[in-house]
XYZ file of C-alpha atoms in Angstrom:
782
model
C -15.831 39.424 -98.647
C -14.219 41.654 -96.016
C -17.482 43.459 -95.443
C -19.412 40.233 -95.025
C -16.766 38.942 -92.627
C -16.880 42.191 -90.585
C -20.681 42.073 -90.355
C -20.635 38.422 -89.266
C -17.981 39.071 -86.653
C -19.737 42.159 -85.201
C -23.127 40.505 -85.041
C -21.790 37.313 -83.515
C -19.768 39.216 -80.967
C -22.662 41.438 -79.889
C -24.939 38.413 -79.467
C -22.294 36.264 -77.780
C -21.123 38.893 -75.284
C -24.693 39.958 -74.420
C -25.894 36.454 -73.855
C -22.807 35.513 -71.905
C -23.083 38.561 -69.661
C -26.783 37.804 -69.050
C -25.954 34.190 -68.063
C -23.161 35.290 -65.735
C -25.713 37.512 -63.927
C -28.187 34.603 -63.911
C -25.739 32.181 -62.363
C -24.633 34.739 -59.779
C -28.303 35.353 -58.886
C -29.040 31.716 -58.564
C -26.063 31.077 -56.285
C -27.152 33.938 -54.071
C -30.471 32.249 -53.242
C -28.537 29.814 -51.030
C -28.155 30.306 -47.298
C -25.452 32.636 -46.012
C -22.008 31.289 -45.028
C -19.866 33.915 -43.376
C -16.855 31.602 -42.983
C -15.825 31.645 -46.642
C -14.033 35.010 -46.926
C -11.583 34.999 -44.050
C -7.846 35.369 -44.690
C -8.187 36.778 -48.257
C -4.409 36.925 -48.856
C -3.989 33.287 -47.876
C -6.917 32.317 -50.064
C -5.409 34.147 -53.019
C -2.126 32.333 -52.566
C -3.976 29.038 -52.368
C -5.838 29.874 -55.563
C -2.661 30.594 -57.510
C -0.949 27.573 -56.092
C -3.792 25.229 -57.121
C -4.348 27.061 -60.422
C -0.764 27.359 -61.660
C 0.576 24.289 -59.876
C -2.405 22.133 -60.743
C -1.990 20.539 -57.367
C -5.533 19.141 -57.317
C -5.095 17.669 -60.795
C -1.782 15.865 -60.003
C -3.525 12.606 -59.080
C -3.596 11.880 -62.816
C -0.243 13.270 -64.057
C -0.760 12.873 -67.801
C -4.184 14.468 -67.592
C -2.789 17.182 -65.406
C -0.017 18.137 -67.852
C -2.328 18.123 -70.850
C -5.002 20.090 -69.024
C -2.422 22.625 -67.793
C -1.409 23.618 -71.312
C -5.038 23.761 -72.505
C -5.943 25.894 -69.499
C -3.019 28.275 -69.971
C -3.811 28.644 -73.661
C -7.236 29.960 -72.725
C -5.546 33.078 -71.273
C -2.513 33.449 -73.443
C -4.334 32.862 -76.722
C -6.961 35.481 -75.772
C -4.546 37.991 -77.277
C -4.670 36.053 -80.526
C -8.482 36.528 -80.483
C -7.963 40.278 -80.207
C -5.475 40.095 -83.085
C -8.021 38.219 -85.161
C -10.551 41.061 -84.785
C -7.981 43.465 -86.190
C -7.094 41.075 -89.034
C -10.713 41.010 -90.191
C -10.410 44.712 -91.032
C -6.664 44.739 -91.820
C -4.826 41.469 -92.595
C -1.543 43.182 -91.615
C -2.730 44.034 -88.103
C -0.586 43.240 -85.117
C -1.073 44.130 -81.470
C 0.665 47.336 -80.473
C 3.889 46.962 -78.502
C 3.832 43.212 -78.156
C 2.566 42.114 -81.627
C 6.107 41.648 -83.000
C 7.822 41.146 -79.639
C 9.883 37.964 -79.987
C 9.161 36.658 -76.500
C 5.434 37.048 -77.032
C 5.550 35.405 -80.453
C 7.543 32.433 -79.108
C 5.078 32.132 -76.182
C 2.043 32.161 -78.504
C 3.457 29.478 -80.789
C 4.695 27.297 -77.930
C 1.415 27.452 -76.096
C -0.570 26.855 -79.275
C 1.421 23.686 -80.155
C 1.385 22.419 -76.583
C -2.342 23.096 -76.311
C -2.885 21.179 -79.558
C -1.027 18.242 -78.155
C -2.834 18.630 -74.836
C -6.360 18.626 -76.287
C -5.583 15.696 -78.496
C -4.316 13.786 -75.463
C -7.484 14.687 -73.524
C -9.650 13.606 -76.453
C -7.809 10.273 -76.604
C -8.133 9.751 -72.846
C -11.853 10.452 -72.945
C -12.286 7.949 -75.753
C -10.086 5.297 -74.116
C -12.163 5.662 -70.946
C -15.481 5.671 -72.803
C -18.178 3.634 -71.062
C -18.424 1.335 -74.105
C -14.973 0.017 -73.221
C -15.576 -0.208 -69.473
C -16.738 -3.082 -67.275
C -20.094 -3.400 -65.547
C -22.065 -1.977 -68.390
C -19.877 1.132 -68.513
C -20.107 1.973 -64.752
C -16.366 1.539 -64.289
C -15.739 4.504 -66.637
C -15.370 7.764 -64.739
C -17.232 9.399 -67.653
C -20.292 7.223 -67.183
C -23.271 9.550 -66.922
C -21.398 12.629 -68.059
C -23.065 14.857 -70.718
C -21.126 13.691 -73.760
C -22.249 16.212 -76.393
C -21.083 19.055 -74.151
C -17.609 17.500 -73.707
C -17.310 16.847 -77.373
C -18.346 20.413 -78.178
C -15.766 21.929 -75.797
C -13.031 19.703 -77.145
C -13.922 20.580 -80.761
C -13.962 24.259 -79.944
C -10.485 24.201 -78.365
C -9.142 22.129 -81.257
C -10.666 24.516 -83.855
C -9.342 27.623 -82.156
C -5.815 26.274 -81.785
C -5.670 25.167 -85.405
C -6.855 28.623 -86.465
C -4.119 30.258 -84.336
C -1.403 28.149 -85.919
C -2.807 28.662 -89.416
C -2.927 32.403 -88.927
C 0.660 32.442 -87.739
C 1.696 30.506 -90.875
C -0.223 32.889 -93.191
C 1.173 35.990 -91.392
C 4.712 34.671 -91.985
C 4.248 34.160 -95.717
C 2.380 37.419 -96.199
C 5.338 39.174 -94.574
C 7.731 37.172 -96.740
C 5.830 38.181 -99.865
C 5.983 41.883 -98.849
C 9.523 41.761 -97.543
C 8.639 42.743 -94.024
C 11.616 42.683 -91.545
C 9.740 40.712 -88.899
C 8.812 37.866 -91.279
C 11.742 35.695 -90.164
C 12.100 32.430 -88.388
C 13.168 34.324 -85.317
C 9.626 35.760 -85.100
C 7.899 32.639 -86.374
C 10.000 29.854 -84.707
C 7.746 26.904 -85.494
C 5.052 27.943 -87.992
C 7.643 29.094 -90.564
C 8.544 25.422 -91.119
C 4.988 24.408 -92.086
C 5.658 25.004 -95.756
C 5.445 27.786 -98.280
C 2.697 30.110 -99.314
C 3.846 30.387 -102.903
C 0.591 28.984 -104.181
C -1.194 32.169 -103.011
C -0.676 35.736 -104.218
C -0.482 38.629 -101.832
C -4.239 39.205 -102.255
C -4.892 35.540 -101.736
C -2.859 35.508 -98.518
C -4.697 38.594 -97.253
C -8.044 37.018 -98.033
C -7.052 33.772 -96.348
C -6.109 35.659 -93.237
C -9.493 37.415 -93.204
C -11.285 34.073 -93.659
C -9.391 32.204 -90.964
C -9.595 35.148 -88.537
C -13.356 35.260 -89.098
C -13.666 31.467 -88.534
C -11.649 31.727 -85.347
C -13.888 34.528 -84.019
C -17.102 32.719 -85.039
C -15.939 29.540 -83.295
C -15.210 31.522 -80.173
C -18.498 33.418 -80.255
C -20.427 30.232 -81.013
C -18.874 28.806 -77.782
C -19.923 31.934 -75.836
C -23.453 31.650 -77.193
C -23.672 27.911 -76.513
C -22.461 28.079 -72.918
C -24.661 31.107 -72.323
C -27.694 29.094 -73.295
C -26.517 26.186 -71.141
C -25.879 27.568 -67.597
C -25.586 24.022 -66.293
C -22.796 23.152 -68.757
C -20.234 22.435 -66.084
C -17.568 21.181 -68.531
C -17.486 24.735 -69.939
C -18.425 26.934 -66.952
C -15.836 25.457 -64.633
C -13.281 27.494 -66.590
C -14.689 30.554 -64.822
C -16.330 29.206 -61.714
C -13.421 27.039 -60.504
C -11.434 30.154 -59.527
C -14.214 31.224 -57.188
C -14.901 27.755 -55.835
C -11.234 27.310 -55.001
C -10.920 30.780 -53.441
C -13.990 30.141 -51.225
C -13.063 26.596 -50.174
C -13.439 25.737 -46.510
C -9.788 26.089 -45.502
C -8.036 29.201 -46.614
C -4.678 27.470 -46.553
C -5.734 24.929 -49.107
C -6.378 21.848 -46.882
C -8.873 19.440 -48.430
C -12.381 20.008 -47.088
C -12.388 16.833 -44.988
C -11.909 15.999 -41.312
C -14.458 17.994 -39.375
C -18.054 18.208 -40.525
C -19.372 21.760 -40.430
C -21.834 22.422 -37.555
C -25.484 22.529 -38.456
C -26.366 26.145 -39.230
C -29.443 28.310 -39.699
C -29.068 31.619 -41.548
C -25.350 31.109 -41.532
C -25.054 30.736 -37.751
C -24.307 27.443 -35.883
C -27.289 26.056 -34.043
C -27.025 26.101 -30.298
C -29.058 23.054 -29.316
C -29.340 24.307 -25.728
C -31.481 27.206 -27.072
C -33.130 25.314 -29.939
C -36.587 26.417 -28.774
C -35.691 29.923 -29.829
C -35.440 28.984 -33.467
C -38.324 29.756 -35.854
C -40.674 26.822 -36.362
C -39.803 26.654 -40.042
C -36.024 26.908 -39.551
C -34.446 24.048 -41.555
C -32.244 21.728 -39.557
C -30.095 20.472 -42.383
C -31.101 20.539 -46.019
C -34.649 19.545 -46.969
C -34.932 21.774 -50.030
C -32.316 22.836 -52.489
C -32.500 26.432 -51.309
C -31.427 25.217 -47.829
C -27.927 24.645 -49.154
C -25.496 27.514 -48.582
C -24.514 29.628 -51.538
C -21.190 27.774 -51.531
C -23.103 24.521 -51.960
C -24.952 25.926 -54.988
C -21.631 27.143 -56.363
C -20.248 23.653 -55.885
C -22.962 22.112 -57.959
C -22.597 24.626 -60.775
C -18.807 24.238 -60.833
C -18.833 20.459 -61.300
C -17.023 19.678 -64.553
C -18.349 16.081 -64.782
C -14.778 14.687 -64.965
C -15.884 11.671 -62.851
C -12.801 11.451 -60.650
C -15.004 11.318 -57.614
C -17.129 8.637 -59.208
C -14.142 6.473 -60.101
C -12.980 6.438 -56.471
C -16.328 6.116 -54.715
C -16.640 2.768 -52.843
C -20.407 2.824 -53.190
C -20.374 3.322 -56.949
C -17.619 0.760 -57.363
C -19.730 -1.871 -55.564
C -22.793 -1.223 -57.750
C -24.738 0.978 -55.405
C -26.770 3.933 -56.831
C -24.549 6.604 -55.272
C -22.278 8.468 -57.628
C -20.878 11.770 -56.204
C -20.686 13.192 -59.690
C -24.208 12.298 -60.709
C -25.419 13.554 -57.330
C -23.847 16.962 -57.981
C -25.251 17.045 -61.499
C -28.805 16.294 -60.210
C -28.612 18.933 -57.506
C -27.184 21.425 -60.045
C -30.006 20.847 -62.582
C -32.641 20.923 -59.872
C -31.298 24.115 -58.360
C -31.213 25.852 -61.724
C -34.694 24.685 -62.644
C -36.128 25.941 -59.329
C -34.072 29.099 -59.169
C -36.440 31.543 -60.982
C -39.100 31.053 -58.318
C -36.575 31.275 -55.501
C -35.150 34.484 -56.941
C -38.633 35.979 -57.112
C -39.237 34.996 -53.474
C -35.928 36.640 -52.488
C -36.865 40.039 -53.856
C -37.789 42.622 -51.244
C -40.907 43.366 -53.235
C -42.795 41.339 -55.759
C -44.469 42.977 -58.751
C -48.128 41.979 -58.493
C -49.318 40.833 -61.901
C -52.750 42.482 -61.799
C -51.674 46.106 -61.485
C -47.925 46.238 -61.855
C -47.444 47.934 -58.519
C -44.825 46.719 -56.024
C -46.423 45.253 -52.962
C -44.641 44.314 -49.768
C -44.799 40.657 -48.677
C -46.683 39.344 -51.741
C -45.711 35.787 -52.593
C -45.306 35.103 -56.303
C -47.804 32.694 -57.736
C -46.407 29.490 -59.143
C -48.832 29.822 -62.039
C -46.800 32.722 -63.340
C -43.799 30.500 -64.046
C -43.306 27.888 -66.742
C -44.056 24.204 -66.254
C -40.458 23.260 -65.613
C -40.107 25.777 -62.748
C -43.449 24.680 -61.240
C -42.479 20.970 -61.412
C -39.072 21.699 -59.867
C -40.639 23.648 -57.009
C -43.109 20.871 -56.256
C -40.626 18.002 -56.291
C -39.245 16.779 -52.926
C -35.471 16.889 -52.696
C -35.259 13.442 -51.131
C -37.775 10.833 -52.230
C -38.242 7.751 -54.327
C -37.082 8.418 -57.863
C -38.692 5.411 -59.463
C -35.400 3.679 -60.106
C -35.296 -0.117 -59.712
C -32.316 -1.389 -57.669
C -32.383 -4.421 -59.998
C -31.555 -2.145 -62.959
C -27.825 -2.093 -62.167
C -25.634 -1.042 -63.737
C -27.989 1.624 -65.169
C -29.193 3.553 -62.109
C -29.317 7.032 -63.650
C -33.038 7.145 -62.927
C -32.034 7.959 -59.372
C -30.702 11.300 -60.629
C -33.174 12.327 -63.316
C -33.825 15.980 -62.584
C -37.041 15.845 -64.570
C -38.320 12.799 -62.664
C -39.132 10.876 -65.844
C -41.988 13.277 -66.302
C -43.860 11.778 -63.408
C -45.247 13.834 -60.542
C -44.247 13.214 -56.975
C -40.803 11.669 -57.648
C -37.890 12.915 -55.680
C -34.680 14.462 -56.939
C -32.375 12.192 -54.899
C -33.321 8.678 -53.894
C -32.906 7.684 -50.250
C -30.781 4.749 -51.398
C -28.342 7.293 -52.866
C -28.230 9.323 -49.643
C -27.639 6.435 -47.289
C -25.113 4.538 -49.429
C -22.400 7.060 -48.567
C -19.659 5.949 -46.170
C -18.341 9.540 -45.862
C -14.885 8.148 -46.730
C -13.955 11.440 -48.494
C -12.552 9.830 -51.665
C -14.768 12.160 -53.762
C -13.643 15.323 -51.964
C -9.986 14.306 -52.065
C -10.121 13.647 -55.847
C -12.169 16.635 -56.912
C -9.994 19.112 -58.950
C -12.317 22.039 -58.193
C -12.798 21.512 -54.455
C -16.436 20.425 -54.307
C -17.416 19.392 -50.789
C -19.619 16.360 -51.451
C -19.561 14.821 -47.940
C -20.790 17.997 -46.266
C -23.761 18.211 -48.655
C -24.650 14.545 -48.149
C -24.588 14.822 -44.375
C -26.584 18.083 -44.473
C -29.355 16.210 -46.384
C -29.131 13.345 -43.888
C -29.603 15.819 -41.008
C -32.900 17.036 -42.358
C -34.123 13.486 -42.900
C -33.228 12.480 -39.338
C -34.115 15.588 -37.402
C -37.147 16.827 -39.324
C -38.538 13.944 -41.325
C -37.533 11.083 -39.045
C -36.808 9.168 -42.228
C -33.763 7.014 -41.965
C -32.756 3.292 -42.246
C -34.371 1.296 -39.502
C -31.034 -0.005 -38.200
C -30.092 3.514 -37.160
C -32.970 3.602 -34.720
C -31.230 1.026 -32.582
C -27.916 2.878 -32.924
C -29.440 6.182 -31.764
C -31.210 4.450 -28.874
C -28.033 2.719 -27.705
C -26.028 5.989 -27.914
C -28.685 7.933 -26.044
C -29.216 5.347 -23.295
C -25.778 3.796 -22.827
C -23.409 6.226 -24.600
C -22.059 3.522 -26.925
C -23.303 2.115 -30.244
C -23.561 -1.474 -28.951
C -25.745 -0.592 -25.965
C -23.281 -2.195 -23.551
C -23.328 -1.318 -19.881
C -20.972 1.650 -19.412
C -19.626 0.062 -16.246
C -17.931 -2.561 -18.471
C -15.726 -0.027 -20.195
C -12.656 -1.137 -18.253
C -13.220 -4.883 -18.539
C -10.567 -5.054 -21.308
C -7.869 -4.369 -18.682
C -8.688 -7.398 -16.561
C -5.808 -9.792 -16.004
C -3.211 -7.468 -17.429
C 0.115 -7.895 -15.597
C 0.261 -4.249 -14.673
C -2.128 -1.649 -13.308
C -3.951 0.653 -15.702
C -4.529 3.984 -14.011
C -8.022 5.333 -13.957
C -8.788 9.007 -13.593
C -10.769 9.671 -10.468
C -9.416 6.587 -8.677
C -5.671 6.349 -9.254
C -5.070 9.928 -10.428
C -7.135 13.042 -9.791
C -6.073 15.064 -12.790
C -4.739 14.362 -16.266
C -1.956 16.807 -15.434
C -0.507 13.950 -13.359
C 0.075 11.737 -16.409
C 1.645 12.243 -19.832
C -1.251 10.844 -21.893
C -4.911 10.149 -21.570
C -5.556 6.874 -23.360
C -8.958 7.320 -25.029
C -10.079 3.708 -25.452
C -13.209 4.377 -27.510
C -16.378 2.311 -27.620
C -15.016 -0.331 -29.940
C -11.803 -0.650 -27.990
C -13.778 -1.196 -24.791
C -16.589 -3.436 -25.990
C -15.749 -5.157 -29.303
C -13.832 -8.324 -28.728
C -11.493 -7.937 -31.664
C -10.697 -4.351 -30.889
C -9.989 -5.207 -27.223
C -6.873 -7.016 -28.419
C -5.648 -3.770 -29.906
C -6.461 -1.846 -26.730
C -4.539 -4.319 -24.586
C -1.613 -4.328 -26.991
C -1.343 -0.538 -26.933
C -1.645 -0.443 -23.160
C 1.171 -3.008 -22.807
C 3.400 -1.217 -25.298
C 2.928 2.121 -23.482
C 3.684 0.431 -20.182
C 6.776 -1.228 -21.652
C 8.044 2.085 -23.047
C 7.523 3.811 -19.658
C 4.794 6.117 -20.899
C 2.693 7.350 -18.047
C -0.913 7.196 -19.053
C -4.440 6.872 -17.599
C -7.921 6.062 -18.855
C -11.343 7.477 -18.046
C -12.971 4.088 -17.567
C -16.712 4.463 -17.211
C -16.218 8.188 -17.307
C -15.680 7.917 -21.076
C -18.577 7.906 -23.560
C -18.889 7.768 -27.357
C -17.409 10.783 -29.122
C -20.583 11.025 -31.218
C -19.005 10.245 -34.581
C -21.615 7.713 -35.783
C -24.476 9.996 -34.654
C -23.085 13.030 -36.488
C -22.390 11.189 -39.708
C -25.740 9.585 -39.662
C -27.262 13.107 -39.509
C -28.313 13.117 -35.847
C -26.574 16.359 -34.955
C -28.679 16.746 -31.761
C -27.435 13.408 -30.447
C -23.844 14.249 -31.382
C -24.077 17.432 -29.349
C -25.577 15.528 -26.435
C -22.705 13.098 -26.433
C -19.857 15.546 -27.287
C -20.613 18.427 -24.930
C -20.273 16.322 -21.699
C -17.113 14.793 -23.039
C -15.628 18.204 -23.642
C -16.670 19.381 -20.239
C -15.057 16.312 -18.605
C -11.851 16.623 -20.573
C -11.526 20.324 -19.857
C -12.295 19.862 -16.204
C -9.614 17.135 -15.878
C -7.092 19.250 -17.712
C -6.658 16.996 -20.779
C -3.826 18.023 -23.039
C -2.427 14.999 -24.833
C -4.717 12.156 -25.850
C -3.758 8.902 -27.648
C -6.484 7.024 -29.485
C -6.682 3.707 -31.364
C -9.865 4.499 -33.354
C -9.528 6.599 -36.479
C -13.039 7.978 -35.998
C -12.346 9.023 -32.398
C -9.084 10.521 -33.669
C -10.905 12.614 -36.241
C -13.692 13.709 -33.913
C -11.491 14.691 -31.029
C -8.930 16.424 -33.326
C -11.242 18.268 -35.680
C -14.720 18.526 -34.231
C -14.329 18.953 -30.535
C -12.572 22.309 -31.066
C -15.967 23.507 -32.438
C -17.276 22.889 -28.900
C -14.349 24.369 -26.989
C -12.287 21.219 -26.658
C -8.728 21.789 -27.898
C -6.278 18.960 -27.302
C -3.222 17.369 -28.875
C -4.509 14.123 -30.327
C -2.157 11.394 -31.538
C -3.050 8.122 -33.155
C -1.544 5.068 -31.586
C 0.476 4.317 -34.698
C 2.010 7.773 -34.519
C 2.916 7.477 -30.839
C 4.253 3.917 -31.180
C 6.325 4.905 -34.205
C 7.795 7.719 -32.203
C 8.610 5.385 -29.348
C 10.363 2.970 -31.707
C 12.391 5.808 -33.242
C 13.405 6.907 -29.792
C 14.514 3.315 -28.903
C 11.998 3.158 -26.100
C 10.510 0.179 -27.880
C 12.901 -2.139 -29.734
C 11.423 -4.779 -32.069
C 13.450 -8.050 -32.155
C 14.052 -10.052 -35.284
C 12.698 -13.588 -35.272
C 15.216 -16.385 -34.736
C 16.975 -17.753 -37.795
C 15.245 -21.100 -37.572
C 11.793 -19.691 -36.875
C 9.280 -21.290 -39.133
C 5.944 -20.858 -37.457
C 6.186 -18.211 -34.782
C 3.002 -17.411 -32.865
C 2.892 -13.970 -34.414
C 3.225 -15.424 -37.900
C 6.540 -13.636 -38.654
C 9.346 -15.898 -39.807
C 12.941 -15.317 -40.592
C 12.290 -15.668 -44.273
C 10.073 -12.599 -44.197
C 6.352 -12.594 -43.871
C 4.493 -10.609 -46.532
C 2.207 -7.989 -45.030
C 0.063 -5.159 -46.381
C -1.596 -2.154 -44.784
C -5.104 -0.817 -45.163
C -5.386 2.946 -44.769
C -8.383 3.880 -42.595
C -10.271 6.693 -44.341
C -10.592 8.775 -41.237
C -6.883 8.460 -40.488
C -5.597 8.861 -44.009
C -7.719 10.957 -46.339
C -9.406 12.923 -43.573
C -6.244 13.607 -41.593
C -3.271 12.839 -43.890
C -1.669 10.270 -41.557
C -0.053 7.907 -44.054
C 3.553 7.546 -43.161
C 3.602 6.722 -39.428
C 1.912 3.346 -39.777
C 4.064 2.388 -42.741
C 7.290 3.545 -41.030
C 6.281 1.502 -37.957
C 5.616 -1.632 -40.040
C 8.917 -1.058 -41.863
C 10.704 -1.108 -38.510
C 9.502 -4.638 -37.778
C 12.192 -7.196 -38.597
C 11.222 -10.217 -40.629
C 8.461 -8.653 -42.695
C 8.095 -7.939 -46.387
C 5.828 -4.932 -47.002
C 3.532 -5.076 -50.054
C 1.433 -2.052 -50.958
C -2.061 -2.450 -52.298
C -2.818 -0.865 -55.680
C -5.319 1.500 -54.087
C -3.463 3.033 -51.138
C -2.904 6.324 -49.305
C -5.036 9.074 -50.935
C -6.590 6.494 -53.271
C -7.194 3.883 -50.570
C -10.521 2.018 -50.841
C -12.941 2.248 -47.950
C -13.655 -0.679 -45.667
C -17.367 0.262 -45.733
C -17.911 1.152 -42.104
C -17.848 4.956 -42.134
C -20.804 7.316 -42.176
C -22.585 5.036 -39.635
C -22.613 2.267 -42.244
C -21.070 0.004 -39.600
C -24.610 -0.319 -38.159
C -26.533 -0.548 -41.454
C -27.129 -3.601 -43.574
C -25.484 -3.607 -47.013
C -28.261 -4.816 -49.285
C -27.409 -3.061 -52.571
C -24.738 -4.196 -54.985
C -21.725 -6.103 -53.609
C -20.092 -5.668 -50.209
C -17.494 -2.947 -49.922
C -15.437 -4.872 -47.314
C -15.135 -7.940 -49.560
C -13.983 -5.778 -52.449
C -11.298 -4.235 -50.255
C -10.321 -7.583 -48.681
C -9.937 -9.230 -52.062
C -7.438 -6.533 -52.998
C -5.489 -7.112 -49.806
C -5.481 -10.868 -50.344
C -4.334 -10.397 -53.957
C -1.002 -8.922 -52.647
C -0.135 -12.326 -51.244
C 0.099 -10.885 -47.778
C -0.330 -13.196 -44.811
C -1.015 -10.263 -42.470
C -3.498 -7.476 -43.327
C -2.436 -4.675 -40.929
C -5.020 -2.098 -39.882
C -5.103 0.927 -37.582
C -8.798 1.311 -36.820
C -11.266 -0.968 -35.009
C -13.962 -0.299 -37.605
C -11.612 -1.405 -40.344
C -10.698 -4.459 -38.329
C -14.324 -5.604 -38.065
C -15.031 -5.034 -41.732
C -11.785 -6.530 -43.045
C -12.068 -9.548 -40.753
C -15.594 -10.217 -41.944
C -14.513 -9.764 -45.548
C -11.574 -12.121 -45.020
C -13.861 -14.755 -43.462
C -16.049 -14.620 -46.544
C -12.983 -14.964 -48.788
C -11.727 -17.897 -46.803
C -15.127 -19.537 -46.833
C -15.302 -19.557 -50.619
C -11.689 -20.563 -50.987
C -10.465 -17.212 -52.363
C -8.091 -16.650 -49.441
C -5.723 -18.983 -47.582
C -6.652 -19.915 -44.046
C -3.422 -18.547 -42.568
C -4.177 -14.990 -43.645
C -5.348 -12.805 -40.778
C -6.241 -9.218 -39.978
C -4.242 -7.647 -37.127
C -3.659 -4.181 -35.755
C -0.256 -2.650 -36.239
C 0.072 -2.459 -32.420
C -0.331 -6.234 -32.158
C 2.436 -6.801 -34.703
C 4.728 -4.476 -32.787
C 3.966 -6.127 -29.460
C 4.754 -9.520 -30.878
C 8.167 -8.234 -32.098
C 8.842 -6.576 -28.675
C 7.974 -9.774 -26.777
C 10.603 -11.719 -28.704
C 13.182 -9.925 -26.610
C 11.521 -10.634 -23.323
C 11.026 -13.737 -21.188
C 8.212 -15.912 -22.513
C 4.879 -14.648 -21.170
C 1.485 -16.229 -21.548
C -0.710 -14.234 -23.907
C -3.816 -13.424 -21.819
C -6.775 -12.917 -24.113
C -9.362 -10.277 -23.131
C -12.523 -11.587 -21.666
C -15.368 -11.678 -24.214
C -18.031 -9.064 -23.933
C -21.123 -10.198 -22.055
C -24.007 -11.150 -24.262
């Protein structure tokens, strides 16, 4: 029996290790076909610290604490119990084998048993969680399960492997204890076997029986492990297994060395790893890809992202598009790109070789392109399929829209890998990136694909044509006359300084008030603009505006994929701000806040940007603004706040919260308002649900599934709040429209309203002043 066991172990190990090594090389080669990205290896020491912090601290997993704890023990067992695998090899040849030096070291033995038991509990918990969240128990035909669309057999196989290995480890420890007891070995005590010695007795087996049992269990343990190696080697797209190895690299090479989530700024459009200078765009090669039009146009980090996806579905569970029955699932998108990249990779790798071996004579020839006919049908089909194109899915098939991601295209020629409906459903809210435990950068990849569609293919939703035209001709999304940018300030009881007229340089004032397009032209946002201006004036903050010298920051153009238009808008803004000596800028729009803070530095514009909720909160803390409590007999104050306490809730703007981690300032400011009762929505802060306006969706019709804004508004109304506080004009438009729909169908009370945090603060400040007429801003001209 021992000879048979030894032969099985040796053969399985040779096959397993050889196949695994081959697949490692295959994956590495396939990742290398991506475009260069020289930004990923800076600050190696910092990156290493970040890796260990995320790995050992499980900081990216902490969003689901129970899962994080269970996964941590399973993860640690993979390393610690490796030594038990080495021991098992020795036990196949000698049942008494123990590792030199540490084999009978008490600390090591305690660690092995503790990790084994905790890993056993951990994997059972993970199995239970996967079953509890199985699509068969979820709403909307299973779509509400984060595991919807995941490859189930692979998950089951990995779970069974871990369970089998851990049970073998514990069984071996038990058998080792009783073999030692039978032979009177000094180390066969409960000190060395702290938990397995209590499992029972081995009296039913003789010494020979115990030795044979150890050989059998050790062999089974090794065969389970080698079967796993062979299986994952034959499945290079098995993310649920390969993430064990690839996650370390994906985390180390993440965008920010210090560990910040890969949100905020979009990366500049690049060719061959270098940012494109649109002033010299004519110097680019004619075939230079602007964005991603083929899978090989992704950077190598993008290809690594796809391969690392573990199909856990956290991104999918948080995605506002997926949760409103649209075809976009960040997880399924990554899976489709991964499968397509691996299917096409053999041809791409052949193209990447400096020489290609001509088939007819076997001699290396320079510049010879490999013939597609030399590859199998799957490679040829993958090469010929467009990355973006109709996939044949029917939008009426909801909730089953997996056809939009079928990497084999249902066997039909001409179908795309990713459907345009998938690409344009994204709001770029960043929920997927924030949730991903292995730091995949979904938003960057989606925008890169949009860039190619806009700049090269001119294939984009028709509504964006009007947006681009308005931005190009009038420097604002609404196409309003730029001369009307200061109309919001008419009839204010104080003068609003304008740079170029009242002040020559921004060095003469404390803040530049960047009003933004919405704040200047959108009637609801004008109320916020006026409120902020009045509050700054009341607090004695010296500020000025650019007036018609201000233009759109370019946010909607960039997120719609029109990088050229973004540059056209942003470059002049940076030049104006630098020329005027801008240092501190206050903004009311979360999108302006993000662009000015994170993207203008890419163009040489470095300023201190504060959101109006941050600045106003600071002014309240410094007692420069003092909110006054409503009178004791107030029952229906104009601002809706009564002495009894008005319930309010706050909606986190994605581009203020997730993209820039500004969560506390608005809440602290609302908490400083007397006479309010704050109620948090279930999905808040990092898990906040999008309003639906980001990613240029503000200017696109929402024709698929249900409306994102009504979903979010319903959640706000469910808190019982009478005031839905916001901190972004985009959110205000979307939430107001959603509330109107709720009120129209009777789902929300008529007295509920959407207001900016600044308006609520202004109402509280005015209680302490002499009564003043509230002058409404003039409506925008038609």
